[in-house]
Short mmCIF file of C-alpha atoms in Angstrom, two decimals:
data_model
loop_
_atom_site.label_atom_id
_atom_site.label_comp_id
_atom_site.label_asym_id
_atom_site.label_seq_id
_atom_site.Cartn_x
_atom_site.Cartn_y
_atom_site.Cartn_z
CA MET A 1460 0.00 0.00 0.00
CA GLU A 1461 1.34 3.44 -0.92
CA PHE A 1462 1.20 6.37 1.43
CA ALA A 1463 1.72 10.10 1.26
CA VAL A 1464 2.81 12.73 3.72
CA GLN A 1465 0.28 15.48 3.06
CA THR A 1466 1.60 19.00 2.92
CA SER A 1467 -0.53 22.03 2.69
CA ALA A 1468 -0.73 25.56 2.27
CA GLU A 1469 -3.07 24.13 -0.42
CA ASN A 1470 -3.31 20.39 0.40
CA GLN A 1471 -0.39 19.16 -1.66
CA SER A 1472 0.96 15.64 -1.11
CA VAL A 1473 4.39 14.10 -1.48
CA GLU A 1474 4.87 10.36 -2.09
CA LEU A 1475 7.49 8.88 0.22
CA SER A 1476 7.51 5.12 0.81
CA LYS A 1477 5.59 1.97 1.71
CA ALA A 1478 3.15 2.07 4.55
CA ALA A 1479 3.62 0.52 7.97
CA PRO A 1480 0.91 -0.89 10.21
CA ILE A 1481 -1.05 1.59 12.28
CA SER A 1482 0.28 1.78 15.84
CA THR A 1483 -1.86 0.29 18.57
CA TYR A 1484 -1.18 2.90 21.26
CA ALA A 1485 -3.48 5.86 21.96
CA ILE A 1486 -3.85 8.28 19.06
CA ARG A 1487 -3.48 11.95 19.91
CA LYS A 1488 -3.70 15.06 17.77
CA ILE A 1489 -0.59 17.19 18.23
CA ILE A 1490 0.20 20.43 16.39
CA HIS A 1491 3.64 22.02 16.33
CA VAL A 1492 3.44 25.68 15.32
CA ASP A 1493 6.68 27.36 14.26
CA MET A 1494 6.87 31.02 13.24
CA ASP A 1495 8.77 31.62 10.01
CA ALA A 1496 12.06 33.54 10.56
CA PHE A 1497 10.32 35.13 13.53
CA TYR A 1498 12.67 37.91 14.68
CA ALA A 1499 13.62 38.88 11.13
CA SER A 1500 9.99 38.77 9.99
CA VAL A 1501 8.97 41.12 12.80
CA GLU A 1502 11.67 43.56 11.72
CA GLN A 1503 10.56 43.39 8.09
CA ARG A 1504 6.94 43.87 9.15
CA ASP A 1505 7.77 46.98 11.16
CA ASN A 1506 10.21 48.49 8.65
CA PRO A 1507 8.98 48.39 5.03
CA ASP A 1508 12.49 49.27 3.79
CA LEU A 1509 13.67 45.83 4.93
CA ARG A 1510 11.06 43.83 3.06
CA GLY A 1511 12.42 41.60 0.33
CA LYS A 1512 15.98 42.20 1.49
CA PRO A 1513 18.46 39.91 3.28
CA VAL A 1514 18.18 40.74 7.00
CA ALA A 1515 20.04 39.37 10.01
CA VAL A 1516 18.96 40.14 13.55
CA GLY A 1517 22.01 40.41 15.76
CA GLY A 1518 25.23 42.32 16.25
CA ALA A 1519 27.31 43.34 13.24
CA ALA A 1520 30.48 43.65 15.34
CA ALA A 1521 33.44 41.35 14.82
CA ARG A 1522 32.17 38.99 17.51
CA GLY A 1523 28.49 39.39 16.84
CA VAL A 1524 26.23 36.41 16.26
CA VAL A 1525 23.18 36.06 14.02
CA ALA A 1526 20.07 35.50 16.17
CA ALA A 1527 17.76 35.11 13.16
CA ALA A 1528 17.96 35.44 9.39
CA SER A 1529 15.28 36.33 6.87
CA TYR A 1530 14.54 33.89 4.07
CA GLU A 1531 16.24 36.26 1.64
CA ALA A 1532 19.42 35.93 3.73
CA ARG A 1533 19.06 32.17 4.08
CA LYS A 1534 19.41 31.82 0.31
CA PHE A 1535 23.04 32.85 0.80
CA GLY A 1536 23.60 30.27 3.55
CA VAL A 1537 23.12 32.69 6.46
CA HIS A 1538 21.51 31.09 9.51
CA SER A 1539 21.02 31.60 13.24
CA ALA A 1540 24.03 31.11 15.53
CA MET A 1541 26.40 31.94 12.65
CA PRO A 1542 29.18 34.46 13.46
CA SER A 1543 28.27 37.84 11.98
CA VAL A 1544 31.57 38.11 10.09
CA THR A 1545 30.84 34.80 8.36
CA ALA A 1546 27.29 35.92 7.53
CA ALA A 1547 28.55 39.20 6.04
CA ARG A 1548 31.09 37.31 3.96
CA LYS A 1549 28.41 34.97 2.59
CA CYS A 1550 26.01 37.83 1.89
CA PRO A 1551 27.76 41.19 1.28
CA ASP A 1552 24.42 43.03 1.10
CA LEU A 1553 23.23 41.63 4.43
CA ILE A 1554 21.48 44.19 6.64
CA PHE A 1555 22.09 43.79 10.37
CA VAL A 1556 19.34 44.87 12.77
CA ARG A 1557 19.76 45.02 16.52
CA PRO A 1558 17.23 42.76 18.29
CA ARG A 1559 14.15 44.16 20.06
CA PHE A 1560 13.25 41.37 22.42
CA GLU A 1561 10.46 43.25 24.16
CA VAL A 1562 8.69 43.55 20.81
CA TYR A 1563 9.22 39.86 20.05
CA LYS A 1564 7.83 38.93 23.48
CA ALA A 1565 4.75 41.08 22.92
CA VAL A 1566 4.08 39.43 19.55
CA SER A 1567 4.68 36.01 21.09
CA GLN A 1568 2.02 36.79 23.71
CA GLN A 1569 -0.46 37.67 20.95
CA ILE A 1570 0.24 34.30 19.34
CA ARG A 1571 -0.11 32.50 22.68
CA GLU A 1572 -3.54 34.07 23.15
CA ILE A 1573 -4.62 32.67 19.78
CA PHE A 1574 -3.47 29.20 20.83
CA ALA A 1575 -5.48 29.50 24.03
CA GLU A 1576 -8.69 29.92 22.02
CA TYR A 1577 -8.30 26.29 20.94
CA THR A 1578 -6.69 24.39 23.83
CA PRO A 1579 -5.25 24.90 27.31
CA LEU A 1580 -2.61 22.26 26.51
CA ILE A 1581 0.12 24.56 25.15
CA GLU A 1582 3.80 23.79 25.63
CA PRO A 1583 5.98 26.72 24.51
CA LEU A 1584 9.47 25.81 23.37
CA SER A 1585 10.57 29.40 22.75
CA LEU A 1586 9.05 32.72 21.74
CA ASP A 1587 8.37 31.44 18.24
CA GLU A 1588 7.26 27.82 18.58
CA ALA A 1589 5.00 25.63 20.66
CA TYR A 1590 3.26 22.27 20.84
CA LEU A 1591 -0.53 22.14 21.10
CA ASP A 1592 -2.57 19.07 22.03
CA VAL A 1593 -5.93 19.45 20.26
CA THR A 1594 -7.18 15.88 20.76
CA GLU A 1595 -9.97 17.49 22.76
CA ASN A 1596 -10.20 21.17 21.91
CA LEU A 1597 -12.25 24.13 23.01
CA LYS A 1598 -13.96 24.52 19.62
CA ASP A 1599 -14.89 20.84 19.23
CA MET A 1600 -13.20 20.75 15.82
CA PRO A 1601 -12.60 17.10 14.86
CA ILE A 1602 -9.85 17.63 12.25
CA ALA A 1603 -6.47 18.81 13.50
CA THR A 1604 -5.32 19.99 10.07
CA GLU A 1605 -8.27 22.39 9.96
CA ILE A 1606 -7.38 23.68 13.43
CA ALA A 1607 -3.78 24.29 12.34
CA LEU A 1608 -4.88 26.12 9.21
CA GLU A 1609 -7.31 28.30 11.18
CA ILE A 1610 -4.63 29.12 13.77
CA ARG A 1611 -2.16 30.11 11.07
CA GLN A 1612 -4.77 32.32 9.40
CA LYS A 1613 -5.51 34.05 12.72
CA ILE A 1614 -1.82 34.61 13.42
CA LYS A 1615 -1.49 36.25 10.00
CA ALA A 1616 -4.56 38.43 10.58
CA VAL A 1617 -3.52 39.54 14.08
CA THR A 1618 0.26 39.90 13.70
CA GLY A 1619 0.85 40.11 9.96
CA LEU A 1620 3.31 37.22 10.24
CA ASN A 1621 3.48 33.79 8.65
CA ALA A 1622 3.56 30.55 10.62
CA SER A 1623 4.15 26.95 9.59
CA ALA A 1624 2.67 23.92 11.32
CA GLY A 1625 3.16 20.19 11.65
CA ILE A 1626 0.34 17.87 12.62
CA SER A 1627 0.80 14.31 13.83
CA TYR A 1628 -0.02 11.81 16.54
CA ASN A 1629 3.03 12.62 18.66
CA LYS A 1630 5.40 15.49 19.43
CA PHE A 1631 8.42 14.14 17.56
CA LEU A 1632 6.59 13.72 14.27
CA ALA A 1633 4.65 16.98 14.64
CA LYS A 1634 8.00 18.77 15.00
CA MET A 1635 9.38 16.99 11.94
CA ALA A 1636 6.24 17.77 9.94
CA SER A 1637 6.43 21.50 10.63
CA ASP A 1638 9.64 21.68 8.58
CA LEU A 1639 8.25 19.87 5.53
CA ASN A 1640 6.46 22.78 3.88
CA LYS A 1641 8.19 25.90 5.19
CA PRO A 1642 7.64 28.78 4.91
CA ASN A 1643 3.94 29.48 5.36
CA GLY A 1644 2.72 25.92 5.01
CA GLN A 1645 1.76 22.86 6.98
CA ALA A 1646 2.08 19.10 6.76
CA VAL A 1647 0.47 16.10 8.42
CA ILE A 1648 2.09 12.75 9.21
CA THR A 1649 -0.58 10.16 9.98
CA PRO A 1650 -0.29 7.11 12.28
CA ARG A 1651 -0.14 4.90 9.20
CA ASN A 1652 2.64 6.97 7.64
CA GLY A 1653 4.73 7.74 10.71
CA PRO A 1654 6.97 4.66 11.11
CA ALA A 1655 7.94 4.57 7.42
CA PHE A 1656 8.56 8.33 7.39
CA VAL A 1657 11.02 7.93 10.27
CA GLU A 1658 12.78 5.04 8.52
CA GLN A 1659 13.79 7.20 5.54
CA LEU A 1660 14.74 10.26 7.61
CA PRO A 1661 18.49 10.99 8.08
CA VAL A 1662 19.31 10.85 11.79
CA LYS A 1663 21.05 14.25 11.56
CA LYS A 1664 17.59 15.74 10.92
CA PHE A 1665 16.01 14.16 13.99
CA HIS A 1666 14.86 16.73 16.52
CA GLY A 1667 16.95 16.05 19.61
CA VAL A 1668 19.95 14.66 17.71
CA GLY A 1669 22.73 17.25 17.67
CA PRO A 1670 25.88 17.21 15.55
CA ALA A 1671 27.93 15.25 18.11
CA THR A 1672 25.25 12.56 18.54
CA ALA A 1673 24.71 12.35 14.78
CA GLU A 1674 28.45 11.84 14.26
CA LYS A 1675 28.51 9.11 16.90
CA MET A 1676 25.57 7.39 15.20
CA HIS A 1677 27.37 7.60 11.86
CA ARG A 1678 30.43 5.91 13.38
CA LEU A 1679 28.11 3.10 14.51
CA GLY A 1680 26.69 2.73 11.00
CA ILE A 1681 23.44 4.53 11.83
CA HIS A 1682 22.58 7.02 9.08
CA THR A 1683 18.79 6.83 8.84
CA GLY A 1684 15.83 5.99 11.02
CA GLY A 1685 15.81 2.62 9.31
CA ASP A 1686 19.36 1.97 10.46
CA LEU A 1687 18.42 3.08 13.96
CA LYS A 1688 15.47 0.70 13.98
CA THR A 1689 17.78 -2.29 13.46
CA LYS A 1690 19.59 -1.62 16.74
CA SER A 1691 18.41 -3.31 19.90
CA LEU A 1692 17.38 -1.48 23.04
CA PRO A 1693 20.42 -2.79 24.99
CA PHE A 1694 22.71 -1.61 22.18
CA LEU A 1695 21.24 1.89 22.16
CA THR A 1696 21.23 2.15 25.93
CA ASP A 1697 24.84 1.01 26.06
CA HIS A 1698 25.96 3.64 23.54
CA PHE A 1699 23.58 6.52 24.33
CA GLY A 1700 22.67 6.02 27.99
CA LYS A 1701 19.30 7.37 29.09
CA SER A 1702 18.60 8.57 25.53
CA GLY A 1703 18.72 4.97 24.29
CA PRO A 1704 15.05 4.13 25.02
CA TYR A 1705 13.96 7.40 23.39
CA PHE A 1706 15.90 6.61 20.21
CA TYR A 1707 14.55 3.06 20.23
CA CYS A 1708 10.98 4.36 20.30
CA ILE A 1709 11.23 7.20 17.80
CA ALA A 1710 12.88 4.84 15.30
CA ARG A 1711 9.48 3.13 15.33
CA GLY A 1712 7.47 6.34 15.17
CA ILE A 1713 6.62 6.14 18.88
CA ASP A 1714 6.80 9.15 21.19
CA ASN A 1715 4.51 9.05 24.22
CA ARG A 1716 5.63 12.36 25.72
CA GLN A 1717 2.67 14.52 26.66
CA VAL A 1718 2.21 18.17 25.85
CA LYS A 1719 2.96 19.75 29.23
CA PRO A 1720 1.86 23.35 29.70
CA ASP A 1721 3.36 23.61 33.20
CA ARG A 1722 6.87 22.26 32.83
CA VAL A 1723 9.19 23.13 35.69
CA ARG A 1724 11.97 25.49 34.67
CA LYS A 1725 15.38 24.00 35.39
CA SER A 1726 17.56 27.06 34.94
CA ILE A 1727 17.72 30.67 33.88
CA GLY A 1728 20.87 32.18 32.45
CA SER A 1729 22.45 34.98 30.46
CA GLU A 1730 25.80 35.43 28.78
CA ASP A 1731 27.67 38.03 26.77
CA THR A 1732 30.45 37.87 24.17
CA PHE A 1733 32.78 40.87 24.32
CA ALA A 1734 34.02 43.01 21.44
CA ALA A 1735 37.54 42.67 22.87
CA ASP A 1736 38.98 40.06 25.23
CA ILE A 1737 38.97 40.91 28.93
CA SER A 1738 42.03 40.22 31.04
CA ASP A 1739 41.39 42.55 34.01
CA LEU A 1740 39.44 41.14 36.97
CA GLY A 1741 37.72 44.44 37.68
CA ALA A 1742 36.42 44.71 34.12
CA ALA A 1743 35.23 41.10 34.25
CA LYS A 1744 33.37 41.76 37.51
CA ALA A 1745 31.66 44.78 35.97
CA GLU A 1746 30.39 42.62 33.12
CA LEU A 1747 29.36 39.96 35.60
CA ALA A 1748 27.26 42.52 37.49
CA LEU A 1749 25.29 43.33 34.32
CA LEU A 1750 24.51 39.65 33.78
CA VAL A 1751 23.43 39.08 37.38
CA ALA A 1752 21.24 42.20 37.33
CA LYS A 1753 19.47 41.00 34.19
CA ILE A 1754 18.84 37.50 35.56
CA TRP A 1755 17.69 38.69 38.99
CA ALA A 1756 15.28 41.21 37.45
CA TYR A 1757 13.79 38.40 35.36
CA CYS A 1758 13.47 36.15 38.41
CA GLY A 1759 12.04 38.91 40.56
CA ALA A 1760 9.29 39.66 38.05
CA ARG A 1761 8.23 36.00 38.29
CA ASN A 1762 8.70 35.44 42.04
CA MET A 1763 11.51 33.01 41.31
CA THR A 1764 14.72 32.34 43.18
CA ALA A 1765 17.39 29.64 43.24
CA LYS A 1766 19.98 27.78 45.28
CA THR A 1767 22.72 27.27 42.68
CA VAL A 1768 24.73 29.81 40.71
CA THR A 1769 27.12 28.87 37.89
CA VAL A 1770 29.66 31.15 36.24
CA LYS A 1771 30.91 30.28 32.75
CA VAL A 1772 34.18 31.63 31.34
CA LYS A 1773 35.09 31.17 27.68
CA TYR A 1774 38.64 32.07 26.70
CA SER A 1775 39.92 33.54 23.46
CA ASP A 1776 40.80 30.04 22.20
CA PHE A 1777 37.14 29.00 22.76
CA GLN A 1778 38.01 26.70 25.65
CA GLN A 1779 35.56 27.20 28.49
CA ILE A 1780 35.25 26.37 32.17
CA THR A 1781 32.44 26.62 34.69
CA ARG A 1782 32.38 27.09 38.43
CA SER A 1783 29.27 26.49 40.56
CA ARG A 1784 28.13 26.84 44.15
CA THR A 1785 24.96 25.45 45.75
CA GLN A 1786 23.66 26.50 49.14
CA THR A 1787 20.97 25.08 51.40
CA LEU A 1788 18.72 28.15 51.38
CA CYS A 1789 17.54 30.11 48.35
CA PHE A 1790 19.22 33.37 47.41
CA VAL A 1791 17.45 36.37 48.92
CA ASN A 1792 18.71 39.26 46.80
CA GLU A 1793 20.83 40.33 43.83
CA ALA A 1794 23.79 41.29 46.00
CA GLU A 1795 24.05 37.75 47.35
CA VAL A 1796 24.05 36.26 43.85
CA LEU A 1797 26.61 38.79 42.66
CA GLY A 1798 28.88 38.17 45.64
CA ILE A 1799 28.94 34.43 45.06
CA SER A 1800 29.41 34.92 41.32
CA GLU A 1801 32.38 37.21 41.91
CA SER A 1802 33.99 34.72 44.32
CA LEU A 1803 33.58 31.97 41.72
CA LEU A 1804 35.19 34.18 39.10
CA GLU A 1805 38.09 34.92 41.43
CA THR A 1806 38.89 31.19 41.61
CA VAL A 1807 40.00 31.25 37.94
CA TYR A 1808 41.97 34.51 38.14
CA PRO A 1809 44.58 35.24 36.85
CA PHE A 1810 42.91 34.23 33.59
CA ARG A 1811 45.07 31.85 31.61
CA LYS A 1812 44.07 33.73 28.42
CA GLY A 1813 41.88 36.66 27.49
CA VAL A 1814 38.21 36.15 28.34
CA ARG A 1815 35.95 36.15 25.30
CA LEU A 1816 32.64 35.43 27.04
CA LEU A 1817 31.12 35.40 30.50
CA GLY A 1818 27.88 33.72 31.53
CA VAL A 1819 25.83 33.33 34.69
CA THR A 1820 23.14 30.71 35.30
CA LEU A 1821 20.80 30.19 38.24
CA SER A 1822 19.46 26.68 38.84
CA SER A 1823 17.78 24.62 41.57
CA LEU A 1824 14.95 27.08 41.09
CA SER A 1825 12.04 27.56 43.45
CA GLU A 1826 8.66 25.96 42.77
CA GLU A 1827 7.18 29.19 41.41
CA ALA A 1828 9.03 28.56 38.13
CA THR A 1829 6.85 27.38 35.28
CA GLU A 1830 8.95 26.50 32.21
CA THR A 1831 11.90 24.28 31.36
CA SER A 1832 14.83 26.61 30.87
CA ALA A 1833 15.72 29.93 29.40
CA GLN A 1834 18.75 31.73 28.04
CA LEU A 1835 18.31 35.48 28.31
CA PRO A 1836 19.99 37.42 25.48
CA LEU A 1837 22.26 40.29 26.37
CA PHE A 1838 23.52 42.39 23.47
CA MET A 1839 26.04 44.97 24.56
#
């Protein structure tokens, strides 16, 4: 029997492979919504002069990093997390725009309110993407693809921005599906299609498989989901530890993780890369104070605190070290966090090389926290 993975802005379909039996476990309806080039699209929306042009959100300085790239820039190979100097070399006409995170957060909240019209089961992954469980939804709409299309239309009407969506019976496949028809499209992977879709998918494209894990899989002869499926659970557990059972299941199109709207945040952190290396302890402490102030303000606005502080130091040769301290009672104020952070920094002074980056993270957070983790941007 043939099968198709349906893609749609306009209900297209793409033939992929032979079908696999329908899974016997509970069928859910999961939507993964992913905004298209979110930060860059907001900038193009708000500044007509940027529309149709290659745009990178981020710092243009020698040590700047691209936070987001418009689709016009992506045609030149520019992408997020790329050094700005590399991006400028790939695209000489690239326009750099400093990020406006308060604006992005406000737009994200508008999008979140649209989601809430359909389901309370919303699991944000970042400002620009989220999982929605619409198995039982507030509008009693039986077809998840219609819900996704309606949500995307509302996002466009309210924000002027395009969103893509993936629809499937689990989170892993919904995430994979949202990339199939970008930008401004959607795709559905059905229970019948899911296992065979995974079999033909390169492991380097699996959500949750980073470059290092993909390389390790390649060394073990695992290049596709089909290769992964041939490996036993003991084999995968032996080579990948606690991730082994997860890989064993997703190789078969199985992912029983629930959409969790109230995940407990594990950490909150911020870091900054400097225009010039720092070698003076006083200058490093001044930068550290900015990071701590930003994190503590974020925590204070959410009635959060922590018991562990970690300081990260990255040297000019990109080698990095971390130092942490955990105490029995939660931190009570910014000065306490800063004092501990400074004492941790002092343990690695004199610096063996110039300091390229400093970071501070708070963890062992109090129960008031409500999400998994966050990295606060700090553009100096």
